[in-house]
Amino acid sequence: MTSQSYLADLFSLQGRNALVTGGSSGIGRAIAGALARAGASVVIVARGEAELAATVGELTADGCRAAWVSADLGSRDGVREAARRAAAVFGEPDILVNSAGVNLRPPMGELTDEVWDTTMAVNLEAPYLLGQCFGPGMAERGFGRIIHITSQQAHRAFVQSGAYGVSKGGLESLARSQAEAWSPYGVTCNTLVPGFVMTPLNRRLSADPARVAELAARTLVGRNGLAEDFAGAAVFLASRASAYVTGQSIFVDGGFSVH
Ligand SMILES: NC(=O)c1ccc[n+]([C@@H]2O[C@H](COP(=O)([O-])OP(=O)(O)OC[C@H]3O[C@@H](n4cnc5c(N)ncnc54)[C@H](OP(=O)(O)O)[C@@H]3O)[C@@H](O)[C@H]2O)c1
């Protein structure tokens, strides 16, 4: 056996279908690229068509199989419609990555119903509904991978965690509930936990050099995260190699959480 075929047995995603929400930007975009380059056919879902088309254009130019669906994951009907349209492209996903998220952070006392509802809908309810759409099919086929992107705020409160922290805490619990339900049928469900990653989500914070340096100093590696830092962990969790890893929160944070 060559090392290439050994690695392919463990990690290749050839023949798998993947759906990546938020795949047009930041962490989701990097993960979509990693899964596609590892062999999966990838459908990305978000609202902005220009960013979706640009991401898919880059992947297809690289020889990957990729497509996009524009949808708002902020309502139940929107999520179900997105699931239907995404599954119509290459077939039902074997790999579901929930990276779409909003980061609305008013002080707790000023938190409105609207902020609460939007946060829960996009960050928690959409991943739940997509799991309900595709988890049973994965279990029936005997293989599936569900990967949620959560946050440090799922584990501890800081910088006005508010509704955001609640949604991410719920998402970690959702991964465990899904893992309990579907792991016996070959479907693993895990979360990737970022630290501070320089993406459009935290544009305001990234524009403050003192704050950026302060956050980098809180890691063990000595720098803030890049979207590309998630590529390896995502391919691992999506592949055969992670068959015995389920219900786990895997920190991809340069040591932020243990410093
Ligand atoms: N960056 C960090 O430091 C960090 C830290 C901890 C956790 N996270 C989590 O990591 C995930 C990815 O964050 P990121 O930093 O990569 O953010 P990002 O670059 O802002 O990307 C967010 C993605 O979600 C999509 N999205 C947002 N609202 C949506 C909606 N209603 N319907 C459909 N798609 C929607 C966006 O596309 P459209 O706007 O075009 O719809 C975009 O593709 C999020 O869940 C976030 O909470 C990030």
Coordinates of C-alpha atoms and ligand atoms in Angstrom, one line a residue:
M1 CA 0.0 0.0 0.0
T2 CA 1.4 3.4 -0.9
S3 CA 1.2 6.3 1.6
Q4 CA -1.1 8.0 -0.9
S5 CA -3.7 5.2 -0.9
Y6 CA -3.4 4.9 2.9
L7 CA -4.2 8.6 3.3
A8 CA -7.0 8.4 0.7
D9 CA -8.6 5.5 2.7
L10 CA -8.6 7.6 5.8
F11 CA -9.4 11.0 4.6
S12 CA -10.7 11.1 1.0
L13 CA -14.2 12.5 0.5
Q14 CA -14.4 11.2 -3.1
G15 CA -18.1 10.2 -3.8
R16 CA -19.5 12.2 -0.8
N17 CA -21.9 15.0 -1.0
A18 CA -21.6 18.0 1.3
L19 CA -23.8 20.9 2.2
V20 CA -22.1 23.9 3.9
T21 CA -24.2 26.7 5.2
G22 CA -22.3 30.0 5.4
G23 CA -20.0 28.5 2.7
S24 CA -19.6 31.9 0.9
S25 CA -17.5 33.6 3.6
G26 CA -15.0 33.1 6.4
I27 CA -14.8 29.8 8.2
G28 CA -17.6 28.2 6.1
R29 CA -15.9 29.2 2.9
A30 CA -12.6 27.7 4.0
I31 CA -14.3 24.5 5.0
A32 CA -16.3 24.2 1.8
G33 CA -13.0 24.6 -0.1
A34 CA -11.3 22.0 2.0
L35 CA -14.1 19.4 1.6
A36 CA -14.3 20.1 -2.2
R37 CA -10.5 19.7 -2.6
A38 CA -10.7 16.5 -0.6
G39 CA -13.1 15.1 -3.2
A40 CA -16.6 16.0 -2.0
S41 CA -19.3 17.5 -4.2
V42 CA -20.2 20.6 -2.3
V43 CA -23.3 22.8 -2.2
I44 CA -22.9 26.1 -0.3
V45 CA -25.9 28.0 1.1
A46 CA -26.1 31.7 2.1
R47 CA -28.0 34.8 1.1
G48 CA -25.5 37.0 -0.9
E49 CA -25.4 35.7 -4.5
A50 CA -22.2 37.5 -5.5
E51 CA -20.2 35.9 -2.7
L52 CA -21.7 32.5 -3.4
A53 CA -21.0 32.7 -7.1
A54 CA -17.4 33.9 -6.5
T55 CA -16.7 31.0 -4.1
V56 CA -18.1 28.4 -6.5
G57 CA -16.3 30.0 -9.4
E58 CA -13.0 29.6 -7.5
L59 CA -13.7 26.0 -6.6
T60 CA -14.8 24.9 -10.1
A61 CA -11.8 26.7 -11.6
D62 CA -9.7 24.5 -9.3
G63 CA -11.4 21.3 -10.7
C64 CA -13.8 20.9 -7.9
R65 CA -17.5 19.9 -8.0
A66 CA -19.4 22.8 -6.4
A67 CA -22.7 24.7 -6.6
W68 CA -24.6 27.3 -4.6
V69 CA -28.1 27.9 -3.4
S70 CA -29.1 31.4 -2.2
A71 CA -31.5 31.2 0.8
D72 CA -32.3 33.0 4.0
L73 CA -31.8 30.5 6.9
G74 CA -33.6 32.9 9.3
S75 CA -37.0 31.2 8.9
R76 CA -38.3 27.7 9.1
D77 CA -39.7 27.8 5.6
G78 CA -36.5 29.3 4.3
V79 CA -34.4 26.5 5.8
R80 CA -36.7 23.7 4.5
E81 CA -36.7 25.3 1.0
A82 CA -32.9 25.7 1.1
A83 CA -32.6 22.0 2.1
R84 CA -34.8 20.9 -0.7
R85 CA -33.0 23.0 -3.4
A86 CA -29.6 22.0 -2.1
A87 CA -30.4 18.3 -2.1
A88 CA -31.7 18.6 -5.7
V89 CA -28.2 19.5 -7.0
F90 CA -26.0 16.5 -6.2
G91 CA -28.4 14.4 -4.0
E92 CA -28.8 14.4 -0.2
P93 CA -25.7 15.4 1.7
D94 CA -23.5 12.8 3.5
I95 CA -21.8 15.7 5.2
L96 CA -23.6 18.7 6.7
V97 CA -21.6 21.7 8.0
N98 CA -23.5 24.4 9.8
S99 CA -21.3 27.5 9.7
A100 CA -23.9 30.3 8.9
G101 CA -24.2 32.5 11.9
V102 CA -25.0 36.0 13.1
N103 CA -23.1 37.8 15.9
L104 CA -25.5 40.4 17.3
R105 CA -24.2 41.5 20.7
P106 CA -26.1 44.3 22.4
P107 CA -25.7 44.4 26.2
M108 CA -28.0 41.9 27.9
G109 CA -30.3 44.6 29.3
E110 CA -30.9 46.0 25.8
L111 CA -31.5 42.7 24.0
T112 CA -34.6 42.9 22.0
D113 CA -37.0 40.1 21.0
E114 CA -35.9 40.7 17.4
V115 CA -32.2 40.1 18.2
W116 CA -33.0 37.0 20.3
D117 CA -35.3 35.6 17.5
T118 CA -32.8 36.2 14.7
T119 CA -29.9 34.8 16.7
M120 CA -31.8 31.6 17.6
A121 CA -33.2 31.1 14.1
V122 CA -30.0 31.3 12.2
N123 CA -27.5 30.0 14.8
L124 CA -29.5 27.2 16.4
E125 CA -32.8 26.5 14.7
A126 CA -31.5 26.3 11.2
P127 CA -28.8 23.7 12.2
Y128 CA -31.5 21.7 14.1
L129 CA -33.9 21.8 11.1
L130 CA -31.2 20.8 8.6
G131 CA -30.3 17.9 10.9
Q132 CA -34.0 16.8 10.9
C133 CA -34.0 17.0 7.1
F134 CA -30.9 15.0 6.5
G135 CA -29.9 13.1 9.7
P136 CA -32.5 10.3 9.2
G137 CA -31.4 9.7 5.6
M138 CA -27.7 9.6 6.6
A139 CA -28.6 7.0 9.3
E140 CA -30.5 5.0 6.8
R141 CA -27.5 5.0 4.4
G142 CA -25.2 4.1 7.3
F143 CA -22.8 7.1 6.9
G144 CA -23.1 10.7 7.9
R145 CA -21.2 13.6 9.3
I146 CA -22.7 16.6 11.0
I147 CA -20.4 19.4 12.0
H148 CA -21.5 22.6 13.7
I149 CA -19.4 25.7 14.3
T150 CA -19.9 26.9 17.8
S151 CA -17.9 29.4 19.9
Q152 CA -15.9 30.0 23.1
Q153 CA -19.1 31.6 24.4
A154 CA -20.7 28.1 24.4
H155 CA -18.4 27.3 27.3
R156 CA -18.0 30.6 29.1
A157 CA -19.4 34.1 29.1
F158 CA -17.3 37.1 28.1
V159 CA -17.6 40.2 25.9
Q160 CA -21.4 40.3 26.1
S161 CA -22.2 36.7 25.3
G162 CA -26.0 37.5 25.4
A163 CA -28.2 35.6 23.0
Y164 CA -25.2 34.6 20.9
G165 CA -23.7 32.6 23.8
V166 CA -27.0 31.0 24.5
S167 CA -27.4 29.9 20.8
K168 CA -23.9 28.4 20.7
G169 CA -24.4 26.6 24.0
G170 CA -27.6 25.1 22.5
L171 CA -25.7 24.1 19.4
E172 CA -23.2 22.1 21.5
S173 CA -26.1 20.4 23.1
L174 CA -27.8 19.8 19.8
A175 CA -24.6 18.0 18.6
R176 CA -24.7 15.7 21.6
S177 CA -28.5 15.0 21.1
Q178 CA -27.9 14.2 17.4
A179 CA -24.9 12.1 18.3
E180 CA -27.0 10.1 20.8
A181 CA -29.7 9.5 18.1
W182 CA -27.6 8.7 15.1
S183 CA -24.1 7.6 16.0
P184 CA -25.2 3.9 16.2
Y185 CA -26.0 4.2 12.5
G186 CA -22.7 5.6 11.4
V187 CA -23.6 9.3 11.7
T188 CA -21.2 11.3 13.8
C189 CA -22.1 14.7 15.1
N190 CA -19.4 17.1 16.5
T191 CA -18.6 20.8 16.8
L192 CA -15.6 22.9 15.9
V193 CA -15.0 25.7 18.4
P194 CA -13.1 28.7 17.1
G195 CA -11.3 31.3 19.1
F196 CA -11.0 34.7 17.5
V197 CA -10.8 34.3 13.7
M198 CA -10.2 37.3 11.4
T199 CA -13.4 37.1 9.2
P200 CA -16.1 39.6 8.1
L201 CA -18.2 38.4 11.1
N202 CA -16.0 40.5 13.4
R203 CA -14.9 43.2 11.0
R204 CA -15.3 45.9 13.7
L205 CA -13.1 44.1 16.2
S206 CA -10.5 43.2 13.5
A207 CA -10.2 46.9 12.7
D208 CA -8.8 47.7 16.1
P209 CA -5.1 46.7 16.1
A210 CA -4.7 47.0 19.9
R211 CA -7.6 44.6 20.5
V212 CA -6.4 42.2 17.8
A213 CA -2.9 42.1 19.5
E214 CA -4.5 41.6 22.9
L215 CA -6.6 38.7 21.6
A216 CA -3.6 37.1 19.9
A217 CA -1.7 37.3 23.2
R218 CA -4.4 35.2 24.8
T219 CA -3.7 32.2 22.6
L220 CA -0.8 29.8 23.1
V221 CA 0.2 29.9 19.5
G222 CA 0.6 33.7 19.5
R223 CA -1.7 34.7 16.7
N224 CA -5.4 34.9 16.0
G225 CA -7.2 32.3 13.8
L226 CA -7.4 32.3 10.1
A227 CA -10.4 30.6 8.3
E228 CA -7.8 28.2 6.7
D229 CA -7.0 26.9 10.2
F230 CA -10.3 24.9 10.0
A231 CA -9.5 23.0 6.8
G232 CA -7.7 20.0 8.4
A233 CA -10.1 19.6 11.3
A234 CA -13.1 19.8 8.9
V235 CA -11.7 17.1 6.5
F236 CA -10.9 14.9 9.5
L237 CA -14.4 15.2 11.0
A238 CA -16.0 14.7 7.5
S239 CA -13.9 11.6 6.7
R240 CA -13.9 7.9 7.6
A241 CA -11.0 8.6 9.9
S242 CA -13.2 10.2 12.5
A243 CA -15.7 7.3 12.7
Y244 CA -15.2 6.9 16.5
V245 CA -15.3 10.6 17.3
T246 CA -18.8 11.8 18.1
G247 CA -20.6 14.2 20.5
Q248 CA -17.3 16.1 20.9
S249 CA -16.4 19.8 20.9
I250 CA -13.0 20.2 19.1
F251 CA -11.3 23.5 19.9
V252 CA -9.5 25.0 16.9
D253 CA -8.4 28.1 18.8
G254 CA -4.6 28.2 19.0
G255 CA -4.9 27.4 22.7
F256 CA -7.1 30.4 23.5
S257 CA -9.4 28.2 25.7
V258 CA -6.7 26.7 27.9
H259 CA -4.6 29.8 28.4
Ligands
LIG1 N1 -14.9 34.6 13.3 C1 -14.9 34.3 14.5 O1 -14.0 34.8 15.3 C2 -15.8 33.3 15.1 C3 -15.6 32.9 16.5 C4 -16.5 32.0 17.0 C5 -17.5 31.4 16.3 N2 -17.7 31.8 15.0 C6 -18.7 31.1 14.2 O2 -18.3 30.6 13.0 C7 -19.3 30.7 12.0 C8 -18.8 31.3 10.8 O3 -18.4 32.7 11.1 P1 -17.5 33.5 10.2 O4 -16.6 34.3 11.1 O5 -16.9 32.7 9.1 O6 -18.6 34.6 9.6 P2 -18.8 35.3 8.2 O7 -17.5 35.4 7.5 O8 -19.5 36.5 8.5 O9 -19.7 34.3 7.5 C9 -21.0 34.1 7.9 C10 -21.8 33.3 6.8 O10 -23.1 33.0 7.2 C11 -24.0 33.5 6.2 N3 -25.3 33.9 6.8 C12 -25.5 34.8 7.8 N4 -26.8 35.0 8.0 C13 -27.4 34.1 7.2 C14 -28.8 33.8 6.9 N5 -29.8 34.5 7.6 N6 -29.1 32.9 6.0 C15 -28.2 32.3 5.3 N7 -26.8 32.5 5.4 C16 -26.5 33.4 6.4 C17 -23.3 34.6 5.5 O11 -23.7 34.9 4.2 P3 -24.8 36.0 3.8 O12 -24.6 37.1 4.8 O13 -24.6 36.3 2.4 O14 -26.1 35.3 4.0 C18 -21.8 34.0 5.5 O15 -21.7 33.1 4.4 C19 -20.5 31.4 12.7 O16 -21.4 30.5 13.1 C20 -19.9 32.1 13.9 O17 -20.8 32.3 14.9 C21 -16.8 32.7 14.4

